[in-house]
Amino acid sequence: MSRKIVVGVTGASGAVLAFEALKLLEAMGVETRLVISRGAAYTIQHELGDDGMDRLCGMATTVYEPENMMAPIASGSSPGHGMIIVPCSMRTLSAVAYGLGDSLLTRAADVTLKERRPLVMVTREAPLHLGHLEAMEKVTRMGGIICPPVPPFYSMPETLEGMYTQIAARAVSTLGLERVAALKSWETP
Ligand SMILES: Cc1cc2nc3c(=O)[nH]c(=O)nc-3n(C[C@H](O)[C@H](O)[C@H](O)COP(=O)(O)O)c2cc1C
């Protein structure tokens, strides 16, 4: 069976990371099921341009509307190998922490947790208040992986694009599928 990963994109800053993650998953031959929150429409247009939404959707194997609760990824009976939410807003983090399932995206995350599949959340906000940290703790206790987009300064990326790739590669590698070829590992100089 081919590997299937749900990719959720929310309205946090960092839409370019969704693009990078989809590119890496495509290169790994992974089937991607994309769901973009309504809130992400603003950040995608602002950060990726007017064609950003089309470019993101064009990289996925299947695209679902966030209101489509009839989609296979709304059910644990549909086979899958995990989910990455990139970037992940504090709103979506909070919804997942409390099992809201109020959209296809948050429902798919809830399903991923209940089926004990890897759920990686690239949470982006700074600074963080106690509510954010408590939501992160709750998700972590439920088995989710909080993987903020922290730049790997030690890998000395020469371009911003190189930095985006490394941040996305770190998050994708956390899904535990296989080694992500683009990920630069630390080697003692
Ligand atoms: C330009 C812009 C940047 C934003 N950046 C962030 C962010 O980095 N983190 C965050 O939690 N919310 C951010 N927001 C707010 C979210 O988009 C907003 O809370 C939205 O309701 C999230 O909904 P969603 O989780 O369903 O996508 C940003 C909004 C805009 C317009």
Short mmCIF file of C-alpha atoms and ligand atoms in Angstrom, two decimals:
data_model
loop_
_atom_site.label_atom_id
_atom_site.label_comp_id
_atom_site.label_asym_id
_atom_site.label_seq_id
_atom_site.Cartn_x
_atom_site.Cartn_y
_atom_site.Cartn_z
CA MET A 1 0.00 0.00 0.00
CA SER A 2 1.36 3.44 -0.84
CA ARG A 3 2.01 5.73 2.12
CA LYS A 4 -0.74 8.27 2.73
CA ILE A 5 -0.19 11.44 4.73
CA VAL A 6 -2.79 14.10 5.53
CA VAL A 7 -1.36 17.60 5.14
CA GLY A 8 -3.26 20.33 6.99
CA VAL A 9 -2.50 23.97 6.27
CA THR A 10 -3.83 26.65 8.64
CA GLY A 11 -3.79 30.43 8.92
CA ALA A 12 -0.51 30.78 10.82
CA SER A 13 2.31 32.61 9.13
CA GLY A 14 4.68 30.33 7.19
CA ALA A 15 2.63 29.16 4.20
CA VAL A 16 5.89 28.58 2.34
CA LEU A 17 6.57 25.70 4.74
CA ALA A 18 3.44 23.92 3.50
CA PHE A 19 4.79 24.23 -0.01
CA GLU A 20 8.18 22.83 1.04
CA ALA A 21 6.60 19.95 2.98
CA LEU A 22 4.42 18.97 0.00
CA LYS A 23 7.49 19.09 -2.25
CA LEU A 24 9.45 16.80 0.07
CA LEU A 25 6.57 14.33 0.46
CA GLU A 26 6.10 14.24 -3.32
CA ALA A 27 9.81 13.48 -3.77
CA MET A 28 9.40 10.60 -1.29
CA GLY A 29 6.53 9.17 -3.35
CA VAL A 30 4.03 9.76 -0.55
CA GLU A 31 0.32 10.19 -1.36
CA THR A 32 -0.77 13.52 0.11
CA ARG A 33 -4.31 14.43 1.17
CA LEU A 34 -4.45 18.18 1.54
CA VAL A 35 -6.94 20.18 3.57
CA ILE A 36 -6.52 23.93 3.87
CA SER A 37 -8.44 25.84 6.55
CA ARG A 38 -10.56 28.83 5.55
CA GLY A 39 -8.32 31.02 7.74
CA ALA A 40 -5.30 30.02 5.65
CA ALA A 41 -6.70 31.72 2.55
CA TYR A 42 -5.47 35.10 3.87
CA THR A 43 -1.97 34.00 4.81
CA ILE A 44 -1.49 31.98 1.62
CA GLN A 45 -2.49 34.93 -0.56
CA HIS A 46 -0.40 37.36 1.49
CA GLU A 47 2.71 35.18 1.66
CA LEU A 48 2.61 33.09 -1.55
CA GLY A 49 0.70 35.46 -3.86
CA ASP A 50 -2.59 35.26 -5.74
CA ASP A 51 -1.71 31.88 -7.26
CA GLY A 52 -0.50 30.46 -3.93
CA MET A 53 -3.64 28.43 -3.26
CA ASP A 54 -3.59 26.89 -6.75
CA ARG A 55 0.13 26.10 -6.49
CA LEU A 56 -0.34 24.37 -3.12
CA CYS A 57 -3.37 22.39 -4.33
CA GLY A 58 -1.49 21.42 -7.49
CA MET A 59 1.18 19.68 -5.40
CA ALA A 60 -1.22 17.38 -3.51
CA THR A 61 -2.56 14.01 -4.62
CA THR A 62 -6.06 14.83 -3.33
CA VAL A 63 -7.52 18.08 -2.03
CA TYR A 64 -10.50 18.23 0.35
CA GLU A 65 -12.61 21.23 1.32
CA PRO A 66 -12.42 21.95 5.07
CA GLU A 67 -16.23 21.58 5.41
CA ASN A 68 -16.27 18.15 3.75
CA MET A 69 -16.92 15.90 6.75
CA MET A 70 -17.75 13.06 4.33
CA ALA A 71 -14.11 12.84 3.21
CA PRO A 72 -12.31 9.55 3.98
CA ILE A 73 -9.82 11.30 6.28
CA ALA A 74 -12.68 12.12 8.67
CA SER A 75 -12.77 8.45 9.65
CA GLY A 76 -10.24 6.21 11.34
CA SER A 77 -11.40 3.35 9.12
CA SER A 78 -9.61 5.03 6.21
CA PRO A 79 -6.01 3.81 6.09
CA GLY A 80 -3.33 6.43 6.65
CA HIS A 81 0.17 6.87 7.98
CA GLY A 82 -0.13 10.16 9.82
CA MET A 83 -0.73 13.87 9.50
CA ILE A 84 1.33 17.03 9.44
CA ILE A 85 -0.20 20.46 10.12
CA VAL A 86 2.11 23.01 8.56
CA PRO A 87 1.97 25.79 9.53
CA CYS A 88 -0.27 25.27 12.56
CA SER A 89 -2.10 28.23 14.12
CA MET A 90 -2.83 28.59 17.82
CA ARG A 91 -6.54 28.33 16.97
CA THR A 92 -6.08 24.93 15.36
CA LEU A 93 -3.67 23.82 18.11
CA SER A 94 -6.32 24.68 20.71
CA ALA A 95 -9.09 22.94 18.74
CA VAL A 96 -6.98 19.77 18.49
CA ALA A 97 -6.02 19.94 22.16
CA TYR A 98 -9.70 19.85 23.10
CA GLY A 99 -10.79 17.35 20.41
CA LEU A 100 -13.18 19.81 18.79
CA GLY A 101 -13.32 18.22 15.33
CA ASP A 102 -15.15 21.31 14.10
CA SER A 103 -13.73 21.13 10.56
CA LEU A 104 -12.31 18.39 8.38
CA LEU A 105 -8.82 19.53 9.34
CA THR A 106 -9.34 19.32 13.11
CA ARG A 107 -11.40 16.13 12.74
CA ALA A 108 -8.59 14.49 10.71
CA ALA A 109 -6.13 15.50 13.44
CA ASP A 110 -8.41 14.01 16.09
CA VAL A 111 -8.69 10.80 14.07
CA THR A 112 -4.90 10.67 13.69
CA LEU A 113 -4.48 10.89 17.47
CA LYS A 114 -7.17 8.35 18.29
CA GLU A 115 -5.73 5.88 15.78
CA ARG A 116 -2.29 6.43 17.40
CA ARG A 117 -0.74 7.60 14.14
CA PRO A 118 1.94 10.31 14.11
CA LEU A 119 0.54 13.87 14.24
CA VAL A 120 3.17 16.56 13.66
CA MET A 121 2.15 20.17 14.35
CA VAL A 122 4.39 22.94 13.07
CA THR A 123 3.02 25.49 15.53
CA ARG A 124 3.93 29.10 14.78
CA GLU A 125 3.43 31.93 17.22
CA ALA A 126 5.71 34.05 19.38
CA PRO A 127 5.81 34.81 22.17
CA LEU A 128 3.65 32.10 23.72
CA HIS A 129 1.24 32.57 26.64
CA LEU A 130 0.36 29.87 29.16
CA GLY A 131 -2.76 28.84 27.20
CA HIS A 132 -0.62 28.06 24.12
CA LEU A 133 1.87 26.11 26.23
CA GLU A 134 -0.90 24.18 28.01
CA ALA A 135 -2.49 23.27 24.66
CA MET A 136 0.92 22.04 23.46
CA GLU A 137 1.28 19.99 26.64
CA LYS A 138 -2.18 18.46 26.15
CA VAL A 139 -1.46 17.51 22.53
CA THR A 140 1.93 16.08 23.52
CA ARG A 141 0.30 13.98 26.26
CA MET A 142 -2.13 12.64 23.63
CA GLY A 143 0.78 11.53 21.44
CA GLY A 144 1.08 14.52 19.10
CA ILE A 145 4.44 16.03 18.21
CA ILE A 146 4.90 19.79 18.53
CA CYS A 147 7.57 20.76 16.01
CA PRO A 148 7.83 24.57 15.78
CA PRO A 149 9.53 26.04 12.70
CA VAL A 150 12.87 26.64 14.39
CA PRO A 151 15.70 27.54 12.00
CA PRO A 152 18.68 25.13 12.14
CA PHE A 153 21.34 27.85 12.26
CA TYR A 154 24.10 25.26 12.64
CA SER A 155 23.46 23.88 9.15
CA MET A 156 24.55 27.28 7.76
CA PRO A 157 21.94 27.57 5.00
CA GLU A 158 23.12 30.07 2.42
CA THR A 159 19.67 31.16 1.23
CA LEU A 160 16.27 31.69 2.80
CA GLU A 161 14.94 28.91 0.54
CA GLY A 162 17.60 26.59 1.97
CA MET A 163 16.41 27.50 5.47
CA TYR A 164 12.75 26.81 4.56
CA THR A 165 13.72 23.41 3.15
CA GLN A 166 15.60 22.46 6.32
CA ILE A 167 12.72 23.54 8.59
CA ALA A 168 10.20 21.58 6.52
CA ALA A 169 12.52 18.57 6.22
CA ARG A 170 12.89 18.43 10.02
CA ALA A 171 9.10 18.41 10.44
CA VAL A 172 8.50 15.84 7.68
CA SER A 173 11.23 13.56 9.09
CA THR A 174 9.37 13.62 12.42
CA LEU A 175 6.53 11.68 10.76
CA GLY A 176 8.91 8.72 10.95
CA LEU A 177 8.42 7.52 7.38
CA GLU A 178 12.02 7.35 6.23
CA ARG A 179 15.07 9.56 6.18
CA VAL A 180 14.30 12.75 4.30
CA ALA A 181 17.12 13.05 1.77
CA ALA A 182 17.15 16.86 1.89
CA LEU A 183 17.63 16.96 5.68
CA LYS A 184 21.16 17.97 6.60
CA SER A 185 22.34 16.00 9.62
CA TRP A 186 24.80 17.43 12.09
CA GLU A 187 28.30 16.18 11.57
CA THR A 188 31.18 17.07 13.84
CA PRO A 189 33.33 19.59 11.92
C1 LIG B 1 -1.10 37.69 8.00
C2 LIG B 1 -1.57 36.85 9.14
C3 LIG B 1 -0.65 36.15 9.89
C4 LIG B 1 -1.05 35.34 10.96
N1 LIG B 1 -0.12 34.64 11.66
C5 LIG B 1 -0.49 33.81 12.65
C6 LIG B 1 0.48 33.02 13.32
O1 LIG B 1 1.66 33.04 13.03
N2 LIG B 1 0.04 32.18 14.30
C7 LIG B 1 -1.28 32.08 14.64
O2 LIG B 1 -1.60 31.30 15.53
N3 LIG B 1 -2.23 32.82 14.01
C8 LIG B 1 -1.87 33.69 13.02
N4 LIG B 1 -2.83 34.42 12.36
C9 LIG B 1 -4.22 34.36 12.82
C10 LIG B 1 -4.96 33.16 12.25
O3 LIG B 1 -5.00 33.22 10.83
C11 LIG B 1 -6.39 33.13 12.81
O4 LIG B 1 -6.35 32.89 14.20
C12 LIG B 1 -7.28 32.11 12.14
O5 LIG B 1 -8.56 32.18 12.73
C13 LIG B 1 -6.74 30.71 12.27
O6 LIG B 1 -7.72 29.81 11.81
P1 LIG B 1 -7.35 28.33 11.37
O7 LIG B 1 -6.60 27.71 12.50
O8 LIG B 1 -8.66 27.68 11.14
O9 LIG B 1 -6.54 28.44 10.13
C14 LIG B 1 -2.43 35.24 11.29
C15 LIG B 1 -3.36 35.94 10.51
C16 LIG B 1 -2.95 36.72 9.46
C17 LIG B 1 -3.98 37.45 8.64
#
